[in-house]
CSV table of N, CA, C and O in Angstrom, one decimal:
chain,number,residue,atom,x,y,z
A,502,MET,N,116.9,68.3,144.8
A,502,MET,CA,115.2,69.4,144.2
A,502,MET,C,115.1,70.5,144.8
A,502,MET,O,115.6,70.5,146.2
A,503,HIS,N,114.7,71.5,144.0
A,503,HIS,CA,114.5,72.6,144.5
A,503,HIS,C,113.4,72.6,145.4
A,503,HIS,O,112.0,72.7,144.5
A,504,ILE,N,113.1,73.3,146.4
A,504,ILE,CA,111.8,74.1,147.0
A,504,ILE,C,111.9,75.7,147.0
A,504,ILE,O,112.2,76.5,147.5
A,505,ARG,N,110.7,75.7,146.5
A,505,ARG,CA,110.2,77.0,145.9
A,505,ARG,C,108.8,77.9,146.3
A,505,ARG,O,108.5,78.4,147.3
A,506,GLY,N,108.5,76.8,147.9
A,506,GLY,CA,107.0,76.9,148.5
A,506,GLY,C,106.6,75.5,149.4
A,506,GLY,O,106.6,74.4,149.2
A,507,VAL,N,105.6,76.1,149.7
A,507,VAL,CA,105.3,75.0,150.7
A,507,VAL,C,104.2,73.5,149.6
A,507,VAL,O,104.2,72.6,150.6
A,508,ASP,N,103.9,73.9,149.1
A,508,ASP,CA,103.0,73.1,148.1
A,508,ASP,C,104.4,71.7,147.5
A,508,ASP,O,104.3,70.4,147.6
A,509,ASP,N,105.6,72.5,147.3
A,509,ASP,CA,106.8,71.5,146.7
A,509,ASP,C,107.4,70.8,148.0
A,509,ASP,O,107.9,69.5,148.0
A,510,VAL,N,107.3,71.1,149.2
A,510,VAL,CA,107.6,70.4,150.6
A,510,VAL,C,106.8,69.3,151.0
A,510,VAL,O,107.0,68.3,151.3
A,511,ARG,N,105.5,69.9,150.3
A,511,ARG,CA,104.2,68.4,150.7
A,511,ARG,C,103.9,67.5,150.2
A,511,ARG,O,104.2,66.6,150.6
A,512,HIS,N,104.7,67.6,148.8
A,512,HIS,CA,104.3,66.8,147.6
A,512,HIS,C,105.9,65.9,148.3
A,512,HIS,O,105.9,65.0,148.2
A,513,PHE,N,106.9,66.5,147.9
A,513,PHE,CA,108.4,65.6,148.6
A,513,PHE,C,107.8,64.5,149.4
A,513,PHE,O,108.8,63.6,149.3
A,514,LEU,N,107.1,65.6,150.6
A,514,LEU,CA,107.0,65.0,151.5
A,514,LEU,C,106.2,63.2,151.5
A,514,LEU,O,106.0,62.6,151.7
A,515,ARG,N,105.4,64.0,151.3
A,515,ARG,CA,104.3,62.7,150.6
A,515,ARG,C,105.1,61.7,149.6
A,515,ARG,O,104.6,60.3,150.2
A,516,GLU,N,105.7,62.1,148.9
A,516,GLU,CA,106.2,61.1,148.1
A,516,GLU,C,107.4,60.4,148.7
A,516,GLU,O,107.4,59.0,148.3
A,517,GLU,N,107.8,60.9,149.3
A,517,GLU,CA,109.3,60.0,150.0
A,517,GLU,C,107.7,59.9,151.8
A,517,GLU,O,108.8,58.2,151.8
A,518,ARG,N,107.5,59.5,152.1
A,518,ARG,CA,106.5,59.0,153.3
A,518,ARG,C,105.7,57.3,152.5
A,518,ARG,O,107.2,56.3,152.8
A,519,LYS,N,106.1,57.8,150.7
A,519,LYS,CA,105.3,55.9,150.3
A,519,LYS,C,106.7,55.7,149.7
A,519,LYS,O,106.5,54.7,150.1
A,520,ARG,N,107.5,56.1,149.3
A,520,ARG,CA,108.8,55.2,149.0
A,520,ARG,C,109.4,54.6,150.1
A,520,ARG,O,110.1,53.6,149.6
A,521,ARG,N,109.0,55.2,151.4
A,521,ARG,CA,110.0,54.8,152.4
A,521,ARG,C,109.1,53.7,153.2
A,521,ARG,O,109.2,52.6,153.9
A,522,GLY,N,107.3,52.9,152.2
A,522,GLY,CA,106.6,52.6,152.5
A,522,GLY,C,105.6,52.8,153.7
A,522,GLY,O,105.1,51.9,155.0
A,523,LEU,N,105.9,54.2,155.0
A,523,LEU,CA,105.2,54.4,155.8
A,523,LEU,C,103.9,54.6,155.3
A,523,LEU,O,103.5,55.4,154.2
A,524,THR,N,102.7,54.5,155.7
A,524,THR,CA,101.3,54.5,156.1
A,524,THR,C,101.2,56.5,156.9
A,524,THR,O,102.2,56.6,157.4
A,525,GLN,N,100.3,56.9,156.3
A,525,GLN,CA,100.4,58.3,156.9
A,525,GLN,C,100.3,58.2,158.0
A,525,GLN,O,100.6,59.2,159.7
A,526,SER,N,99.4,57.5,159.6
A,526,SER,CA,99.1,56.7,160.7
A,526,SER,C,100.4,56.4,160.9
A,526,SER,O,100.7,56.6,162.5
A,527,GLN,N,101.6,55.7,159.8
A,527,GLN,CA,102.5,55.6,161.2
A,527,GLN,C,103.6,56.8,161.1
A,527,GLN,O,104.0,56.6,161.6
A,528,LEU,N,103.6,57.9,160.5
A,528,LEU,CA,104.3,58.7,160.4
A,528,LEU,C,103.5,59.8,161.1
A,528,LEU,O,103.9,60.3,161.5
A,529,ALA,N,102.0,59.4,161.4
A,529,ALA,CA,101.4,60.4,162.6
A,529,ALA,C,102.4,59.9,163.9
A,529,ALA,O,103.2,60.7,164.4
A,530,ASP,N,102.6,58.6,163.9
A,530,ASP,CA,102.5,58.0,165.2
A,530,ASP,C,104.5,58.6,165.5
A,530,ASP,O,104.3,58.9,166.7
A,531,LEU,N,105.2,58.4,164.6
A,531,LEU,CA,106.2,59.3,164.6
A,531,LEU,C,106.8,60.5,164.6
A,531,LEU,O,107.5,61.1,165.4
A,532,THR,N,105.9,61.2,164.6
A,532,THR,CA,105.9,62.4,164.1
A,532,THR,C,104.8,63.5,165.7
A,532,THR,O,104.5,64.6,165.7
A,533,ALA,N,104.5,62.3,166.4
A,533,ALA,CA,103.6,62.8,167.8
A,533,ALA,C,102.3,63.9,166.8
A,533,ALA,O,102.1,64.6,167.4
A,534,THR,N,101.6,63.0,165.7
A,534,THR,CA,100.4,64.0,165.2
A,534,THR,C,99.2,63.3,164.6
A,534,THR,O,99.4,61.5,165.6
A,535,SER,N,98.5,63.6,164.6
A,535,SER,CA,97.4,63.0,163.9
A,535,SER,C,97.6,62.3,162.4
A,535,SER,O,97.9,63.3,161.6
A,536,GLN,N,97.0,61.0,162.0
A,536,GLN,CA,96.6,60.7,160.6
A,536,GLN,C,95.7,61.9,160.1
A,536,GLN,O,96.6,61.8,159.0
A,537,LYS,N,95.1,62.0,160.9
A,537,LYS,CA,94.3,63.2,159.9
A,537,LYS,C,94.8,64.2,160.1
A,537,LYS,O,95.1,65.7,158.5
A,538,TRP,N,96.0,65.0,160.9
A,538,TRP,CA,97.4,65.7,160.7
A,538,TRP,C,97.7,66.3,158.6
A,538,TRP,O,97.8,66.6,158.4
A,539,VAL,N,98.4,65.1,159.1
A,539,VAL,CA,99.1,64.5,158.2
A,539,VAL,C,98.2,64.1,156.9
A,539,VAL,O,98.8,64.9,155.3
A,540,SER,N,97.4,64.0,156.4
A,540,SER,CA,96.7,63.8,155.6
A,540,SER,C,96.5,65.2,155.3
A,540,SER,O,96.0,65.9,153.9
A,541,ASP,N,95.4,65.8,156.1
A,541,ASP,CA,95.3,67.5,156.2
A,541,ASP,C,96.7,68.6,154.7
A,541,ASP,O,96.4,69.2,154.3
A,542,PHE,N,97.6,67.7,155.6
A,542,PHE,CA,99.0,68.5,155.6
A,542,PHE,C,99.2,68.1,154.0
A,542,PHE,O,99.3,68.9,153.1
A,543,GLU,N,99.4,66.4,153.4
A,543,GLU,CA,99.1,66.5,152.2
A,543,GLU,C,98.5,67.1,151.3
A,543,GLU,O,98.2,67.7,150.1
A,544,ARG,N,97.5,67.2,152.1
A,544,ARG,CA,96.1,67.8,150.8
A,544,ARG,C,95.9,68.8,150.5
A,544,ARG,O,95.8,70.1,150.4
A,545,GLY,N,96.8,70.0,151.7
A,545,GLY,CA,96.9,71.6,151.8
A,545,GLY,C,96.3,72.2,151.9
A,545,GLY,O,95.7,73.7,152.1
A,546,ARG,N,95.3,71.6,153.2
A,546,ARG,CA,94.2,71.8,154.5
A,546,ARG,C,95.1,72.6,155.4
A,546,ARG,O,94.1,73.4,156.1
A,547,VAL,N,96.2,72.3,155.9
A,547,VAL,CA,96.8,73.0,156.6
A,547,VAL,C,98.3,73.6,156.9
A,547,VAL,O,99.0,72.5,155.8
A,548,ASP,N,98.8,74.3,157.2
A,548,ASP,CA,99.9,75.2,157.0
A,548,ASP,C,101.1,74.2,158.5
A,548,ASP,O,100.3,74.3,159.6
A,549,PRO,N,102.3,73.7,158.0
A,549,PRO,CA,102.5,73.2,159.3
A,549,PRO,C,103.1,74.2,159.6
A,549,PRO,O,104.6,74.8,159.4
A,550,PRO,N,103.5,73.5,161.8
A,550,PRO,CA,105.1,74.6,162.1
A,550,PRO,C,106.4,73.7,161.2
A,550,PRO,O,106.1,73.1,161.4
A,551,MET,N,107.4,74.6,161.5
A,551,MET,CA,108.3,74.5,160.9
A,551,MET,C,108.9,73.7,161.7
A,551,MET,O,109.6,72.5,161.2
A,552,SER,N,108.4,73.8,163.4
A,552,SER,CA,109.3,72.5,163.6
A,552,SER,C,109.1,71.1,163.5
A,552,SER,O,109.3,70.0,163.4
A,553,ILE,N,107.6,70.9,162.9
A,553,ILE,CA,106.9,69.8,162.3
A,553,ILE,C,107.8,69.1,161.6
A,553,ILE,O,108.4,68.1,161.0
A,554,VAL,N,107.8,70.1,160.4
A,554,VAL,CA,108.1,70.1,159.3
A,554,VAL,C,109.4,69.2,159.5
A,554,VAL,O,110.2,68.5,158.4
A,555,LEU,N,110.8,70.3,160.4
A,555,LEU,CA,112.0,69.6,160.2
A,555,LEU,C,112.5,68.5,161.1
A,555,LEU,O,112.6,67.3,160.3
A,556,LYS,N,111.6,68.2,162.3
A,556,LYS,CA,110.8,66.4,162.6
A,556,LYS,C,110.8,65.7,161.9
A,556,LYS,O,111.6,64.5,162.0
A,557,VAL,N,110.3,66.3,160.6
A,557,VAL,CA,109.4,64.5,159.8
A,557,VAL,C,110.6,64.2,159.0
A,557,VAL,O,110.8,63.3,158.2
A,558,LEU,N,111.2,65.9,158.4
A,558,LEU,CA,112.4,65.7,157.7
A,558,LEU,C,113.9,64.8,157.5
A,558,LEU,O,114.0,63.8,158.0
A,559,VAL,N,113.8,65.1,159.6
A,559,VAL,CA,114.8,64.9,160.4
A,559,VAL,C,114.3,62.8,160.1
A,559,VAL,O,115.0,62.2,159.9
A,560,LEU,N,113.3,62.5,160.4
A,560,LEU,CA,112.6,61.2,160.8
A,560,LEU,C,112.5,60.7,159.6
A,560,LEU,O,112.7,59.3,159.4
A,561,LEU,N,112.7,61.2,158.7
A,561,LEU,CA,112.8,60.2,156.7
A,561,LEU,C,114.3,60.0,156.3
A,561,LEU,O,114.5,59.9,155.8
A,562,GLY,N,115.5,60.8,157.3
A,562,GLY,CA,116.6,60.8,157.0
A,562,GLY,C,117.0,61.7,155.8
A,562,GLY,O,117.8,61.6,155.5
A,563,VAL,N,116.2,62.8,155.9
A,563,VAL,CA,116.3,63.8,154.5
A,563,VAL,C,117.0,64.7,154.7
A,563,VAL,O,117.4,64.9,156.3
A,564,THR,N,118.5,65.3,154.0
A,564,THR,CA,119.6,66.4,154.2
A,564,THR,C,118.9,67.1,153.6
A,564,THR,O,118.5,67.8,152.7
A,565,ILE,N,119.0,68.5,154.2
A,565,ILE,CA,118.5,69.8,154.2
A,565,ILE,C,119.9,70.7,153.2
A,565,ILE,O,121.2,70.5,154.4
A,566,THR,N,120.1,71.1,152.5
A,566,THR,CA,121.4,71.8,152.2
A,566,THR,C,121.5,73.4,151.8
A,566,THR,O,119.7,73.2,150.9
A,567,PHE,N,120.8,74.3,152.1
A,567,PHE,CA,120.9,75.9,152.0
A,567,PHE,C,122.0,76.4,151.1
A,567,PHE,O,123.4,76.1,151.8
A,568,SER,N,121.8,76.8,149.9
A,568,SER,CA,122.4,77.8,149.8
A,568,SER,C,121.7,78.9,148.7
A,568,SER,O,120.7,78.7,148.2
A,569,PRO,N,122.7,80.1,148.3
A,569,PRO,CA,121.7,81.0,148.1
A,569,PRO,C,121.4,80.9,146.5
A,569,PRO,O,122.4,80.3,145.8
A,570,ALA,N,120.5,81.9,145.6
A,570,ALA,CA,119.8,81.4,144.9
A,570,ALA,C,120.7,82.5,143.8
A,570,ALA,O,120.4,83.6,144.2
A,571,ALA,N,121.1,82.9,142.8
A,571,ALA,CA,120.8,84.0,142.2
A,571,ALA,C,119.1,84.3,142.0
A,571,ALA,O,117.9,83.8,141.4
A,572,VAL,N,119.3,85.9,142.1
A,572,VAL,CA,117.8,86.6,141.9
A,572,VAL,C,118.3,87.4,140.7
A,572,VAL,O,119.3,88.5,140.6
A,573,SER,N,117.1,87.3,139.3
A,573,SER,CA,117.8,88.0,138.7
A,573,SER,C,116.6,89.1,138.7
A,573,SER,O,115.1,89.1,139.2
A,574,ALA,N,116.3,90.9,138.3
A,574,ALA,CA,116.0,91.9,139.1
A,574,ALA,C,114.8,91.6,137.4
A,574,ALA,O,113.1,92.2,137.1
A,575,SER,N,115.0,91.0,136.4
A,575,SER,CA,114.1,90.9,135.1
A,575,SER,C,112.7,89.6,135.5
A,575,SER,O,112.2,89.3,134.8
A,576,ASP,N,113.1,89.0,136.5
A,576,ASP,CA,112.5,87.6,136.6
A,576,ASP,C,112.1,87.9,137.9
A,576,ASP,O,112.4,87.5,139.0
A,577,PRO,N,110.7,87.9,137.9
A,577,PRO,CA,110.1,88.6,139.5
A,577,PRO,C,109.8,86.8,139.5
A,577,PRO,O,109.6,87.0,141.1
A,578,SER,N,109.9,86.2,139.9
A,578,SER,CA,109.6,84.9,139.8
A,578,SER,C,110.5,84.9,140.6
A,578,SER,O,110.7,83.6,142.1
A,579,ASP,N,111.5,85.1,140.6
A,579,ASP,CA,112.7,84.8,141.4
A,579,ASP,C,112.8,85.8,143.0
A,579,ASP,O,114.2,86.1,143.6
A,580,ALA,N,112.3,87.4,143.3
A,580,ALA,CA,112.3,88.0,143.8
A,580,ALA,C,111.9,87.4,145.3
A,580,ALA,O,112.2,87.5,146.0
A,581,GLY,N,111.1,86.4,145.2
A,581,GLY,CA,111.6,85.3,146.7
A,581,GLY,C,110.5,84.3,147.0
A,581,GLY,O,110.8,83.8,145.9
A,582,SER,N,110.5,84.3,148.1
A,582,SER,CA,109.5,82.5,148.2
A,582,SER,C,108.7,82.5,149.4
A,582,SER,O,108.4,84.3,149.9
A,583,GLU,N,107.9,81.8,149.6
A,583,GLU,CA,106.4,81.9,150.4
A,583,GLU,C,107.4,81.7,152.0
A,583,GLU,O,106.5,81.5,153.4
A,584,PHE,N,108.5,81.2,152.2
A,584,PHE,CA,109.6,80.9,153.5
A,584,PHE,C,109.9,82.3,153.6
A,584,PHE,O,110.7,82.6,153.5
């Protein structure tokens, strides 16, 4: 999956949580946050610190691979990302 912004991360983590059969409360317990925070994050009401995002990804067993993307001068959408 290509992550282009925070909303992609929200969607991915929500779907992965559900795929693994975890409730928001269970994920909150695993990450030392609250169910409300998980809900607010998934709905786009709060932006997470990178440390929590990485902790959630590790706890869900997600592997992250970074690779440079080709940037086209003619395509402004490739000019950067939200991160």
